[in-house]
Short mmCIF file of C-alpha atoms in Angstrom, two decimals:
data_model
loop_
_atom_site.label_atom_id
_atom_site.label_comp_id
_atom_site.label_asym_id
_atom_site.label_seq_id
_atom_site.Cartn_x
_atom_site.Cartn_y
_atom_site.Cartn_z
CA MET A 1 17.81 25.75 -2.96
CA ASN A 2 18.17 24.13 -6.39
CA SER A 3 14.72 24.25 -8.01
CA SER A 4 15.40 21.23 -10.27
CA LEU A 5 16.48 19.13 -7.31
CA PHE A 6 13.45 20.25 -5.31
CA LEU A 7 11.11 19.33 -8.17
CA SER A 8 12.74 15.93 -8.55
CA GLN A 9 12.44 15.22 -4.82
CA LEU A 10 8.83 16.40 -4.84
CA LEU A 11 8.03 14.03 -7.71
CA ASN A 12 9.88 11.23 -5.91
CA GLY A 13 7.70 11.88 -2.88
CA LEU A 14 4.59 11.81 -5.06
CA GLN A 15 5.67 8.53 -6.64
CA LEU A 16 6.35 6.97 -3.22
CA GLY A 17 3.00 8.26 -2.06
CA VAL A 18 1.25 6.52 -4.94
CA LEU A 19 2.90 3.20 -4.07
CA LEU A 20 1.91 3.68 -0.42
CA PHE A 21 -1.63 4.42 -1.53
CA LEU A 22 -1.87 1.26 -3.64
CA LEU A 23 -0.80 -0.76 -0.60
CA SER A 24 -2.77 1.12 2.05
CA SER A 25 -6.00 1.43 0.03
CA GLY A 26 -6.56 -2.33 0.16
CA LEU A 27 -5.61 -2.40 3.82
CA THR A 28 -7.98 0.43 4.73
CA LEU A 29 -10.85 -1.19 2.82
CA ILE A 30 -10.38 -4.54 4.56
CA PHE A 31 -9.93 -2.94 7.99
CA GLY A 32 -12.41 -0.11 7.65
CA ILE A 33 -15.25 -1.96 5.91
CA MET A 34 -14.73 -5.57 7.01
CA ASN A 35 -13.26 -4.72 10.43
CA PHE A 36 -10.43 -7.21 9.94
CA ILE A 37 -6.79 -6.41 10.76
CA ASN A 38 -4.52 -8.08 8.21
CA LEU A 39 -0.85 -7.80 9.12
CA ALA A 40 -0.07 -10.16 6.24
CA HIS A 41 -1.05 -7.41 3.78
CA GLY A 42 2.63 -6.52 3.35
CA SER A 43 3.25 -10.13 2.36
CA LEU A 44 0.77 -9.71 -0.52
CA TYR A 45 2.87 -6.74 -1.65
CA MET A 46 5.92 -9.03 -1.53
CA VAL A 47 4.09 -11.76 -3.47
CA GLY A 48 3.24 -9.25 -6.19
CA ALA A 49 6.85 -8.08 -6.37
CA PHE A 50 8.29 -11.61 -6.65
CA VAL A 51 5.72 -12.93 -9.11
CA GLY A 52 5.96 -9.76 -11.22
CA ALA A 53 9.76 -9.90 -11.32
CA ALA A 54 9.87 -13.64 -12.06
CA SER A 55 7.20 -13.47 -14.78
CA TYR A 56 8.83 -10.45 -16.45
CA ASN A 57 12.27 -12.08 -16.44
CA ALA A 58 10.73 -15.24 -17.90
CA SER A 59 8.43 -13.69 -20.52
CA GLY A 60 9.91 -10.26 -21.24
CA SER A 61 6.39 -8.79 -21.20
CA PHE A 62 5.79 -6.05 -18.65
CA LEU A 63 1.99 -6.14 -19.09
CA PHE A 64 1.96 -9.89 -18.56
CA SER A 65 3.98 -9.48 -15.37
CA LEU A 66 1.48 -6.90 -14.09
CA PHE A 67 -1.47 -9.21 -14.69
CA ALA A 68 0.39 -12.19 -13.24
CA ALA A 69 1.36 -10.30 -10.09
CA VAL A 70 -2.13 -8.92 -9.47
CA ALA A 71 -3.73 -12.32 -10.13
CA ALA A 72 -1.26 -14.14 -7.87
CA ALA A 73 -1.76 -11.67 -5.01
CA ALA A 74 -5.56 -11.82 -5.43
CA ILE A 75 -5.55 -15.63 -5.35
CA VAL A 76 -3.34 -15.68 -2.25
CA GLY A 77 -5.67 -13.11 -0.70
CA LEU A 78 -8.65 -15.36 -1.47
CA VAL A 79 -6.94 -18.30 0.24
CA ILE A 80 -6.12 -16.15 3.28
CA GLU A 81 -9.71 -14.93 3.48
CA HIS A 82 -11.16 -18.43 3.28
CA LEU A 83 -8.75 -20.22 5.61
CA VAL A 84 -7.77 -17.50 8.11
CA ALA A 85 -9.91 -14.37 7.95
CA ARG A 86 -13.35 -15.96 7.63
CA PRO A 87 -13.14 -17.96 10.89
CA LEU A 88 -11.88 -14.84 12.71
CA TYR A 89 -14.36 -12.19 11.56
CA ARG A 90 -16.38 -12.52 14.76
CA HIS A 91 -13.38 -12.73 17.07
CA ASP A 92 -11.43 -10.01 18.82
CA HIS A 93 -8.79 -8.08 16.89
CA LEU A 94 -6.06 -9.68 19.01
CA TYR A 95 -6.75 -13.07 17.38
CA GLN A 96 -6.62 -11.48 13.94
CA VAL A 97 -3.30 -9.77 14.70
CA LEU A 98 -1.70 -12.97 16.01
CA ALA A 99 -2.94 -15.09 13.10
CA THR A 100 -1.88 -12.66 10.37
CA PHE A 101 1.46 -11.97 12.06
CA GLY A 102 2.13 -15.69 11.87
CA LEU A 103 1.19 -15.61 8.18
CA MET A 104 3.65 -12.76 7.62
CA MET A 105 6.48 -14.86 9.07
CA PHE A 106 5.36 -17.85 6.99
CA PHE A 107 5.38 -15.92 3.71
CA ASN A 108 8.83 -14.46 4.44
CA GLU A 109 10.26 -17.95 4.92
CA LEU A 110 8.37 -19.26 1.90
CA ALA A 111 9.90 -16.53 -0.27
CA ILE A 112 13.38 -17.55 0.90
CA PHE A 113 12.58 -21.19 0.12
CA ILE A 114 11.37 -20.42 -3.42
CA TRP A 115 13.58 -17.49 -4.54
CA GLY A 116 16.48 -17.62 -2.11
CA ASN A 117 17.80 -15.12 0.42
CA ARG A 118 19.49 -12.78 -2.06
CA PRO A 119 17.76 -9.76 -3.60
CA TYR A 120 15.94 -10.53 -6.84
CA PHE A 121 16.38 -7.82 -9.45
CA VAL A 122 14.25 -6.84 -12.42
CA THR A 123 15.06 -4.19 -15.01
CA ILE A 124 12.76 -1.40 -16.17
CA PRO A 125 11.29 -2.22 -19.62
CA GLU A 126 13.24 -0.44 -22.35
CA VAL A 127 10.19 1.31 -23.79
CA ILE A 128 9.62 3.18 -20.49
CA SER A 129 13.23 3.38 -19.29
CA GLY A 130 13.95 6.90 -20.53
CA SER A 131 13.31 10.28 -18.96
CA VAL A 132 11.37 13.41 -19.81
CA GLU A 133 11.96 17.03 -18.89
CA ILE A 134 9.50 18.60 -16.47
CA LEU A 135 10.06 22.36 -16.03
CA GLY A 136 13.64 21.83 -17.12
CA ALA A 137 14.33 18.91 -14.77
CA PRO A 138 14.72 15.37 -16.19
CA TYR A 139 12.56 12.74 -14.54
CA PRO A 140 12.24 8.98 -15.26
CA VAL A 141 9.27 7.95 -17.38
CA TYR A 142 8.72 4.83 -15.29
CA ARG A 143 8.21 6.81 -12.10
CA LEU A 144 5.73 9.06 -13.91
CA LEU A 145 3.91 5.92 -15.05
CA ILE A 146 3.59 4.82 -11.42
CA ILE A 147 2.04 8.19 -10.53
CA VAL A 148 -0.48 7.96 -13.39
CA VAL A 149 -1.44 4.37 -12.52
CA GLY A 150 -1.92 5.32 -8.88
CA VAL A 151 -4.22 8.24 -9.71
CA LEU A 152 -6.33 6.03 -12.01
CA VAL A 153 -6.57 3.30 -9.39
CA ALA A 154 -7.52 5.85 -6.73
CA PHE A 155 -10.44 7.11 -8.81
CA GLY A 156 -11.49 3.58 -9.78
CA ALA A 157 -11.43 2.28 -6.21
CA TRP A 158 -13.38 5.27 -4.89
CA TYR A 159 -15.98 4.94 -7.63
CA LEU A 160 -16.32 1.18 -7.08
CA ILE A 161 -16.88 1.45 -3.34
CA GLN A 162 -18.97 4.63 -3.24
CA LYS A 163 -20.92 4.70 -6.52
CA THR A 164 -21.66 1.13 -7.57
CA ARG A 165 -24.09 -1.56 -6.45
CA PHE A 166 -21.16 -3.77 -5.45
CA GLY A 167 -19.78 -1.09 -3.14
CA MET A 168 -23.22 -0.43 -1.65
CA LEU A 169 -23.74 -4.13 -0.93
CA VAL A 170 -20.26 -4.51 0.56
CA ARG A 171 -20.74 -1.56 2.90
CA ALA A 172 -24.23 -2.68 3.86
CA GLY A 173 -23.19 -6.31 4.27
CA THR A 174 -20.62 -5.50 6.94
CA THR A 175 -23.13 -3.78 9.22
CA HIS A 176 -26.45 -5.46 8.27
CA ALA A 177 -25.38 -8.84 6.90
CA SER A 178 -28.67 -10.61 7.65
CA MET A 179 -30.73 -7.92 5.92
CA VAL A 180 -28.49 -7.98 2.83
CA SER A 181 -28.74 -11.78 2.72
CA VAL A 182 -32.53 -11.59 2.85
CA LEU A 183 -32.43 -9.27 -0.16
CA GLY A 184 -30.63 -12.01 -2.12
CA ALA A 185 -26.99 -10.92 -1.92
CA ASN A 186 -24.24 -13.40 -1.12
CA VAL A 187 -22.43 -11.67 1.75
CA ASP A 188 -19.61 -14.22 1.87
CA LEU A 189 -18.94 -13.70 -1.84
CA LEU A 190 -18.90 -9.92 -1.34
CA LYS A 191 -16.33 -10.24 1.45
CA LYS A 192 -14.16 -12.55 -0.64
CA SER A 193 -14.36 -10.11 -3.57
CA LEU A 194 -13.34 -7.16 -1.40
CA PHE A 195 -10.47 -9.14 0.13
CA MET A 196 -9.27 -10.12 -3.35
CA LEU A 197 -9.51 -6.49 -4.47
CA GLY A 198 -7.35 -5.32 -1.57
CA ALA A 199 -4.85 -8.13 -2.17
CA GLY A 200 -4.70 -7.34 -5.89
CA LEU A 201 -3.93 -3.67 -5.19
CA ALA A 202 -1.11 -4.74 -2.87
CA GLY A 203 0.24 -7.03 -5.59
CA LEU A 204 0.07 -4.19 -8.11
CA ALA A 205 2.07 -1.96 -5.76
CA GLY A 206 4.67 -4.70 -5.32
CA THR A 207 5.20 -5.37 -9.01
CA LEU A 208 5.44 -1.63 -9.79
CA ALA A 209 8.00 -1.19 -7.01
CA GLY A 210 10.07 -4.16 -8.18
CA PRO A 211 12.14 -2.38 -10.88
CA ILE A 212 13.09 0.51 -8.55
CA LEU A 213 13.65 -1.53 -5.38
CA SER A 214 15.36 -4.80 -4.64
CA VAL A 215 12.83 -7.62 -4.41
CA GLN A 216 13.60 -9.73 -1.36
CA SER A 217 12.06 -11.63 1.51
CA GLY A 218 10.61 -9.34 4.17
CA MET A 219 10.33 -6.34 1.85
CA GLY A 220 6.67 -5.93 2.82
CA ASP A 221 7.30 -5.55 6.55
CA PRO A 222 8.65 -1.95 6.67
CA VAL A 223 6.15 -0.83 4.02
CA LEU A 224 3.32 -2.29 6.11
CA ILE A 225 4.27 0.03 8.97
CA LEU A 226 4.02 3.04 6.65
CA ALA A 227 0.69 1.76 5.33
CA LEU A 228 -0.67 1.54 8.87
CA VAL A 229 0.42 5.13 9.48
CA VAL A 230 -1.34 6.13 6.25
CA ILE A 231 -4.70 4.62 7.20
CA VAL A 232 -4.54 6.14 10.69
CA VAL A 233 -3.77 9.61 9.33
CA GLY A 234 -6.17 9.38 6.40
CA GLY A 235 -9.08 7.80 8.23
CA ILE A 236 -9.85 4.10 8.43
CA GLY A 237 -12.00 2.98 5.52
CA SER A 238 -11.56 6.16 3.45
CA ILE A 239 -10.09 5.87 -0.06
CA ARG A 240 -9.72 9.65 -0.41
CA GLY A 241 -8.13 9.82 3.03
CA ALA A 242 -5.66 7.07 2.12
CA LEU A 243 -4.63 8.94 -1.04
CA LEU A 244 -4.22 12.27 0.76
CA ALA A 245 -2.34 10.76 3.70
CA ALA A 246 -0.08 8.60 1.51
CA ILE A 247 1.03 11.56 -0.59
CA LEU A 248 1.42 13.82 2.45
CA ILE A 249 3.49 11.26 4.37
CA ALA A 250 5.66 10.34 1.39
CA VAL A 251 6.40 13.97 0.46
CA ILE A 252 7.26 14.88 4.07
CA ASP A 253 9.53 11.83 4.39
CA THR A 254 11.27 12.41 1.04
CA LEU A 255 11.85 16.15 1.48
CA GLY A 256 12.90 15.63 5.08
CA ARG A 257 15.57 13.11 4.15
CA ALA A 258 16.79 15.32 1.30
CA TYR A 259 16.95 18.70 3.05
CA LEU A 260 17.05 18.31 6.85
CA PRO A 261 20.76 17.30 7.01
CA GLY A 262 21.68 20.34 4.88
CA ILE A 263 19.60 22.70 7.00
CA LEU A 264 21.06 21.36 10.25
CA ALA A 265 24.59 21.65 8.79
CA LEU A 266 24.16 25.42 9.06
CA VAL A 267 24.19 25.21 12.86
CA MET A 268 26.22 22.06 13.62
CA ALA A 269 29.06 19.93 12.30
CA PRO A 270 28.31 18.15 8.98
CA ALA A 271 28.74 14.66 10.44
CA ALA A 272 26.39 15.41 13.32
CA ALA A 273 23.95 17.14 10.95
CA ASN A 274 23.75 14.03 8.76
CA THR A 275 23.11 11.79 11.76
CA VAL A 276 20.57 14.04 13.45
CA GLY A 277 18.91 15.03 10.18
CA SER A 278 18.35 11.43 9.10
CA ALA A 279 16.93 10.56 12.52
CA LEU A 280 14.58 13.55 12.52
CA ALA A 281 13.45 12.81 8.98
CA SER A 282 12.49 9.29 10.06
CA MET A 283 10.51 10.71 12.97
CA LEU A 284 8.53 13.31 11.00
CA ILE A 285 5.79 10.98 9.75
CA TYR A 286 5.22 9.58 13.24
CA LEU A 287 5.04 13.10 14.66
CA LEU A 288 2.43 13.84 11.99
CA MET A 289 0.46 10.76 13.03
CA ALA A 290 0.62 11.80 16.70
CA PHE A 291 -0.58 15.29 15.78
CA VAL A 292 -3.53 13.93 13.78
CA LEU A 293 -4.48 11.50 16.56
CA ALA A 294 -4.38 14.32 19.10
CA PHE A 295 -6.56 16.78 17.18
CA LYS A 296 -8.56 14.61 14.75
CA PRO A 297 -8.48 11.01 16.01
CA GLN A 298 -10.86 9.75 13.29
CA GLY A 299 -8.35 10.78 10.60
CA LEU A 300 -8.27 13.52 8.02
CA MET A 301 -11.25 12.07 6.16
CA VAL A 302 -13.89 9.87 7.75
CA SER A 303 -15.21 7.03 5.59
CA ALA A 304 -18.79 7.03 4.42
CA LYS A 305 -19.51 4.01 6.62
CA ARG A 306 -18.56 5.98 9.68
#
């Protein structure tokens, strides 16, 4: 096994895990703390990717595109919370699923209407387009930047929810809303703030993914499935669980796709090994989820609320 290739694939898995965490952390907060299932969360990821790509191509400023994408996703999240989520907080999850699934379809069509049906490309900024050597293996600076941003966001989100007055009020407001209101806190404003935070994190993930993926309508749908797997494995409502599960799932998926076909080629024909290996690699994360549900159904880490 080539050690440089293994290190590169391991870092690729870590980078994918960070993007999954940025998406799933907002989803797990909204679901775990507010008890609201938002299937349109992947659409917020798509909004961030499109707005980030369009603003960078227009302005040439990567930092501006980051702020624009996060702000746009947060504003869209606020609108969703006010018009869709708020009336459904007290209803069964089935109503939430149906409403947000309809939103997902709406945003996909809206993206086609605004940006067209073809992939929308954005280049990596020149200042971070190079590569550095890590243990003798070259690795892109931009992907390392994604990893660093994800780690910083993970710590910041955990600290905000677990160690600040805002986080305390949000967690208390979801279970004892009347008591928190009596103490003078605006529960509706807390919910809107948390929803905007989750939407902004999804937008950040989308704009960071834009330069390494093709930005197109529906790009949030497959990532949403992975994010749902992440929050189930990590534990609903747990930031630390989301980070651990996202990295674990991404590394397993990346290494599986890279090495399973080669391993199977030792015992079967190369063509069959490629087909079977790719299929098995796609199944690994769902097998992991099934294993966790069987032996630890609350997830690897249970949130403080639970």
